[in-house]
Amino acid sequence: MATIIDIARRAGVSVATVSRTFSHPDKVRSGTREKVRKAVAELDYSPNALARSLRQMRSGTVIVIVPSIQNTFFSGIVQGVENVAHDNGFRVLLGETQGRQERLDYYAAMVSSRVADGLILLGSLLPGEVTERMKEGAGLPMPLVLACERFEDLTCPHVAIDNEKGAYEATRHLIDQGCRRIATVSGPAGNTLSQDRVVGYRRALAEAELPFLPDYVLEGDFTVESGYSAMADLLLVEPRADGIFFENDEMAIGALRAIREAGLSVPGDFAIVGFDDIRFAEFVDPPLSTIRQPTVEIGEAAMELMMRTLRAEDAGATEIILDHQLIIRASSDRSAGWTG
Amino acid sequence: MATIIDIARRAGVSVATVSRTFSHPDKVRSGTREKVRKAVAELDYSPNALARSLRQMRSGTVIVIVPSIQNTFFSGIVQGVENVAHDNGFRVLLGETQGRQERLDYYAAMVSSRVADGLILLGSLLPGEVTERMKEGAGLPMPLVLACERFEDLTCPHVAIDNEKGAYEATRHLIDQGCRRIATVSGPAGNTLSQDRVVGYRRALAEAELPFLPDYVLEGDFTVESGYSAMADLLLVEPRADGIFFENDEMAIGALRAIREAGLSVPGDFAIVGFDDIRFAEFVDPPLSTIRQPTVEIGEAAMELMMRTLRAEDAGATEIILDHQLIIRASSDRSAGWTG
DNA sequence: GTGAAAGCGCTAACAT
DNA sequence: ATGTTAGCGCTTTCAC
């Protein structure tokens, strides 16, 4: 495997010139550049990024942490991250945690060992190292940007939508459709994003002077399966709800099955709204109303914040809130019946 | 940021000893080991993986290439890869191509520049570098393992299921359910995996002495959207099909919507079978019959092959074929009506 | 069991 | 514009 020395020898120049040809081409005369390019082609050389990173003390790589690549919601965000990373000469790699702390800590260790320069977190987990530092009241132990989730007591650049408002609008929409007994299926209790959405749900109820009933608040974990079983539980609650706000689309899709199996219908018996607008949302029966998040923009903003952090501009506690959008489909449309 | 020298100084030993404490603890007396561990804790040291990789000439990282993290099928495979990687002290990172050649080439370049040691490919794309070398009749330019897809003229370790047989069984099952006019929606034409499945479909037809009608073979691209539009086309074909084999579940789910919108039913008007058994398959209406692939096992086998390749054991053209399974759900069950 | 030292491939400061 | 060289942090002979 050819090294920079081989190229230098072959091109009849110094290693410094070869290096410059790659990093600062404008500082090399074009004739020289040509000689180098020729040698590179002949020997099929490609620079050793490890050596370069070691020397430069930065890897030029960021890792995006997703809870699950099975969750169809993250793709747009990753796309956005990559757009900006590419413009800045950075690589993007993905890590999947499957909700396991150890897995996240494993990726965090890659930053500590300088395999990557920073982490963009899409999930609801924080590296153990970070949690410890927070307790000590110290700063972040590594460059970190949160996309979507926020954490109590953690000062960290962060981009998201206004979850409280999104949930409020979803619930409000159900009320406008004539629902009066509105339930919700939330994410895991510790999840701030989920908590924010529950707050929005309650605000909409309060504003419409509808009672808040604890029995109408079920806890899920954002999976289809949990939506199915939460719905099974909800079917037993009297009086029966007539509208349900699901805190993500996957759970809503799981619930559709439970409702179908019970011989009930949507939106006739239950008007339904989800959250995220995943790709399947408009293909289920009936097509799912939902809150669409601007995923690509979230990713772009997150990577911008990461770049600022890495340039030591200290993005600090910068918080970027982007706009969401209520998408009305048949699952909540009681005005015209529903034809699918 | 502490380096190995800081630790050596603090522990009162040489850098060699510190290094050995991490890499070959058995070659260090336990008392010495303890001193080192103490210094490490005090200075919050973590070894610079770049320096280590540079010295060892291997990065200890493999990249798994997925076409899209929106495709819910890959998660299990990644899980399997990680199981084996972890046992071997390897890191796993993901790269998403979104079907774009440039993106794949970008990840391939990470191997050339020694950021990663090899690539595990889940998609239907090959790095440009590899394609070129193939034309020259040369060997692989980098460690590569194919999971799922195979390529003509490419000698490369590879793990998959028997796609031809899976498709045969799916089609055969439709025939057993009484279907006589069976259509199929394939993947992109160039895709070998898709070609293999079409072959299996045709074999089942031939065996049952059913005619093969080109009009009954539609081309999709494995997305929900393409399933929807292929189905829209298929609805216009006379005589109308009564059974359809979709080469993946996503397309089948898209088709369900088109069928619904046409006022037709499944499995009454069309019995349907998909492929992959993605998580949503049993939650759609009606639940989808499908061919389940042993995803975790595929990933494990792929990483085993990668390890062999990296240990220069030259896995060569090793091919591992794993068992699939026909999952029968309501979408193809005409024996008992369908209750969802 | 432990230490001294060479060197992995590259970049950047300095010299010419 | 180009060359010389130190050194990034680590591992690994080779001595002792």
mmCIF file of C-alpha atoms in Angstrom, chain A residues 1-2 44 46-51 53-54 58-59 61 63 66 68-72 74-76 78-79 82 86 90-96 98 100 103 106-107 109-110 112-115 129 133 223-225 228 250 253-254 257 260-261 278-280 282-285 287 339-340, chain B residues 1-2 44 46-51 53-54 58-59 61 63 66 68-72 74-76 78-79 82 86 90-96 98 100 103 106-107 109-110 112-115 129 133 223-225 228 250 253-254 257 260-261 278-280 282-285 287 339-340:
data_model
loop_
_atom_site.group_PDB
_atom_site.id
_atom_site.type_symbol
_atom_site.label_atom_id
_atom_site.label_comp_id
_atom_site.label_asym_id
_atom_site.label_seq_id
_atom_site.Cartn_x
_atom_site.Cartn_y
_atom_site.Cartn_z
ATOM 1 C CA MET A 1 0.000 0.000 0.000
ATOM 2 C CA ALA A 2 1.552 3.202 -1.191
ATOM 3 C CA ASP A 44 -3.252 3.995 -6.676
ATOM 4 C CA SER A 46 -5.030 7.192 -1.108
ATOM 5 C CA PRO A 47 -3.954 9.155 1.955
ATOM 6 C CA ASN A 48 -4.079 7.434 5.297
ATOM 7 C CA ALA A 49 -6.821 9.258 7.147
ATOM 8 C CA LEU A 50 -5.704 7.847 10.473
ATOM 9 C CA ALA A 51 -2.297 9.416 10.190
ATOM 10 C CA SER A 53 -6.355 12.651 11.940
ATOM 11 C CA LEU A 54 -3.688 11.802 14.463
ATOM 12 C CA ARG A 58 -9.437 15.694 14.806
ATOM 13 C CA SER A 59 -11.071 12.866 12.953
ATOM 14 C CA THR A 61 -16.216 12.335 11.639
ATOM 15 C CA ILE A 63 -21.650 9.947 14.720
ATOM 16 C CA VAL A 66 -30.436 6.648 16.408
ATOM 17 C CA SER A 68 -33.405 2.161 16.057
ATOM 18 C CA ILE A 69 -32.945 2.000 12.343
ATOM 19 C CA GLN A 70 -36.287 0.272 12.359
ATOM 20 C CA ASN A 71 -37.888 3.543 13.242
ATOM 21 C CA THR A 72 -38.663 5.117 9.929
ATOM 22 C CA PHE A 74 -34.907 9.244 11.447
ATOM 23 C CA SER A 75 -33.922 8.985 7.837
ATOM 24 C CA GLY A 76 -34.712 12.581 6.961
ATOM 25 C CA VAL A 78 -29.702 11.848 8.907
ATOM 26 C CA GLN A 79 -30.059 13.211 5.397
ATOM 27 C CA GLU A 82 -25.155 14.684 5.899
ATOM 28 C CA HIS A 86 -20.511 17.170 3.412
ATOM 29 C CA PHE A 90 -16.980 15.898 7.520
ATOM 30 C CA ARG A 91 -17.942 12.260 7.471
ATOM 31 C CA VAL A 92 -21.142 10.984 9.028
ATOM 32 C CA LEU A 93 -21.596 7.546 10.447
ATOM 33 C CA LEU A 94 -24.546 6.070 12.271
ATOM 34 C CA GLY A 95 -24.802 4.233 15.541
ATOM 35 C CA GLU A 96 -27.878 2.320 16.617
ATOM 36 C CA GLN A 98 -31.785 -0.040 20.391
ATOM 37 C CA ARG A 100 -29.534 0.252 25.357
ATOM 38 C CA ARG A 103 -24.530 0.667 23.251
ATOM 39 C CA TYR A 106 -19.868 2.411 23.372
ATOM 40 C CA TYR A 107 -20.357 5.129 20.757
ATOM 41 C CA ALA A 109 -16.236 5.968 23.872
ATOM 42 C CA MET A 110 -15.452 6.426 20.197
ATOM 43 C CA SER A 112 -13.253 9.783 23.883
ATOM 44 C CA SER A 113 -10.829 7.709 21.858
ATOM 45 C CA ARG A 114 -10.953 10.252 19.026
ATOM 46 C CA VAL A 115 -12.471 7.979 16.428
ATOM 47 C CA GLU A 129 -20.186 9.859 31.048
ATOM 48 C CA ARG A 133 -20.489 15.110 34.618
ATOM 49 C CA THR A 223 -43.383 0.860 19.121
ATOM 50 C CA VAL A 224 -46.249 -0.567 17.036
ATOM 51 C CA GLU A 225 -46.647 -3.333 19.575
ATOM 52 C CA TYR A 228 -51.589 -2.240 19.963
ATOM 53 C CA GLU A 250 -46.066 3.707 14.954
ATOM 54 C CA ILE A 253 -50.714 2.042 13.489
ATOM 55 C CA GLY A 254 -50.573 -0.656 16.142
ATOM 56 C CA ARG A 257 -55.251 -3.130 14.358
ATOM 57 C CA ARG A 260 -60.253 -3.343 13.815
ATOM 58 C CA GLU A 261 -60.097 -6.551 15.792
ATOM 59 C CA ILE A 278 -43.663 8.478 8.790
ATOM 60 C CA ARG A 279 -43.780 7.022 5.322
ATOM 61 C CA PHE A 280 -46.401 4.430 6.134
ATOM 62 C CA GLU A 282 -50.687 7.647 4.459
ATOM 63 C CA PHE A 283 -50.807 3.997 3.459
ATOM 64 C CA VAL A 284 -52.573 2.512 6.444
ATOM 65 C CA ASP A 285 -56.319 2.165 6.626
ATOM 66 C CA PRO A 287 -54.704 7.108 6.224
ATOM 67 C CA THR A 339 -63.390 6.625 2.051
ATOM 68 C CA GLY A 340 -59.808 5.591 2.846
ATOM 69 C CA MET B 1 -6.278 15.444 27.215
ATOM 70 C CA ALA B 2 -4.066 12.882 28.854
ATOM 71 C CA ASP B 44 -9.494 10.246 33.008
ATOM 72 C CA SER B 46 -8.672 6.973 27.284
ATOM 73 C CA PRO B 47 -6.304 5.640 24.639
ATOM 74 C CA ASN B 48 -6.171 7.395 21.314
ATOM 75 C CA ALA B 49 -7.615 4.879 18.922
ATOM 76 C CA LEU B 50 -6.228 6.742 15.922
ATOM 77 C CA ALA B 51 -2.665 6.353 17.114
ATOM 78 C CA SER B 53 -4.860 2.047 14.541
ATOM 79 C CA LEU B 54 -2.078 3.844 12.733
ATOM 80 C CA ARG B 58 -5.938 -1.698 11.142
ATOM 81 C CA SER B 59 -8.811 0.377 12.414
ATOM 82 C CA THR B 61 -14.013 -0.846 12.419
ATOM 83 C CA ILE B 63 -19.000 -0.250 8.015
ATOM 84 C CA VAL B 66 -27.698 0.033 4.123
ATOM 85 C CA SER B 68 -31.977 3.285 3.500
ATOM 86 C CA ILE B 69 -32.538 3.456 7.203
ATOM 87 C CA GLN B 70 -36.144 3.978 6.266
ATOM 88 C CA ASN B 71 -36.293 0.396 5.170
ATOM 89 C CA THR B 72 -37.280 -1.434 8.293
ATOM 90 C CA PHE B 74 -32.133 -4.079 7.982
ATOM 91 C CA SER B 75 -32.193 -3.653 11.704
ATOM 92 C CA GLY B 76 -31.932 -7.342 12.506
ATOM 93 C CA VAL B 78 -27.143 -4.923 11.799
ATOM 94 C CA GLN B 79 -27.869 -6.465 15.166
ATOM 95 C CA GLU B 82 -22.784 -6.214 15.931
ATOM 96 C CA HIS B 86 -18.324 -7.144 19.590
ATOM 97 C CA PHE B 90 -14.539 -4.614 16.385
ATOM 98 C CA ARG B 91 -16.624 -1.501 16.026
ATOM 99 C CA VAL B 92 -19.580 -1.283 13.696
ATOM 100 C CA LEU B 93 -20.800 1.864 12.050
ATOM 101 C CA LEU B 94 -23.529 2.355 9.497
ATOM 102 C CA GLY B 95 -23.559 4.145 6.208
ATOM 103 C CA GLU B 96 -26.744 4.974 4.324
ATOM 104 C CA GLN B 98 -30.159 6.059 -0.399
ATOM 105 C CA ARG B 100 -26.809 6.693 -4.675
ATOM 106 C CA ARG B 103 -22.617 7.872 -1.388
ATOM 107 C CA TYR B 106 -17.768 7.770 -0.285
ATOM 108 C CA TYR B 107 -17.955 4.952 2.251
ATOM 109 C CA ALA B 109 -13.149 5.614 0.264
ATOM 110 C CA MET B 110 -13.182 5.310 4.042
ATOM 111 C CA SER B 112 -9.163 2.990 1.169
ATOM 112 C CA SER B 113 -8.139 5.660 3.622
ATOM 113 C CA ARG B 114 -8.094 3.118 6.447
ATOM 114 C CA VAL B 115 -10.862 4.680 8.498
ATOM 115 C CA GLU B 129 -13.729 0.932 -7.463
ATOM 116 C CA ARG B 133 -11.404 -3.980 -10.756
ATOM 117 C CA THR B 223 -40.818 1.327 -1.801
ATOM 118 C CA VAL B 224 -44.405 1.625 -0.542
ATOM 119 C CA GLU B 225 -45.055 4.203 -3.217
ATOM 120 C CA TYR B 228 -49.121 1.535 -4.713
ATOM 121 C CA GLU B 250 -43.301 -2.422 1.702
ATOM 122 C CA ILE B 253 -48.451 -2.464 1.955
ATOM 123 C CA GLY B 254 -48.600 0.232 -0.696
ATOM 124 C CA ARG B 257 -54.108 0.934 -0.211
ATOM 125 C CA ARG B 260 -58.868 -0.563 -0.889
ATOM 126 C CA GLU B 261 -59.322 2.584 -2.914
ATOM 127 C CA ILE B 278 -41.001 -6.362 8.463
ATOM 128 C CA ARG B 279 -42.432 -5.172 11.718
ATOM 129 C CA PHE B 280 -45.502 -3.571 10.223
ATOM 130 C CA GLU B 282 -48.737 -8.104 10.948
ATOM 131 C CA PHE B 283 -50.318 -4.754 11.735
ATOM 132 C CA VAL B 284 -51.692 -3.805 8.376
ATOM 133 C CA ASP B 285 -55.203 -4.731 7.260
ATOM 134 C CA PRO B 287 -52.161 -8.857 8.237
ATOM 135 C CA THR B 339 -61.051 -11.572 10.423
ATOM 136 C CA GLY B 340 -57.879 -9.507 10.473
#
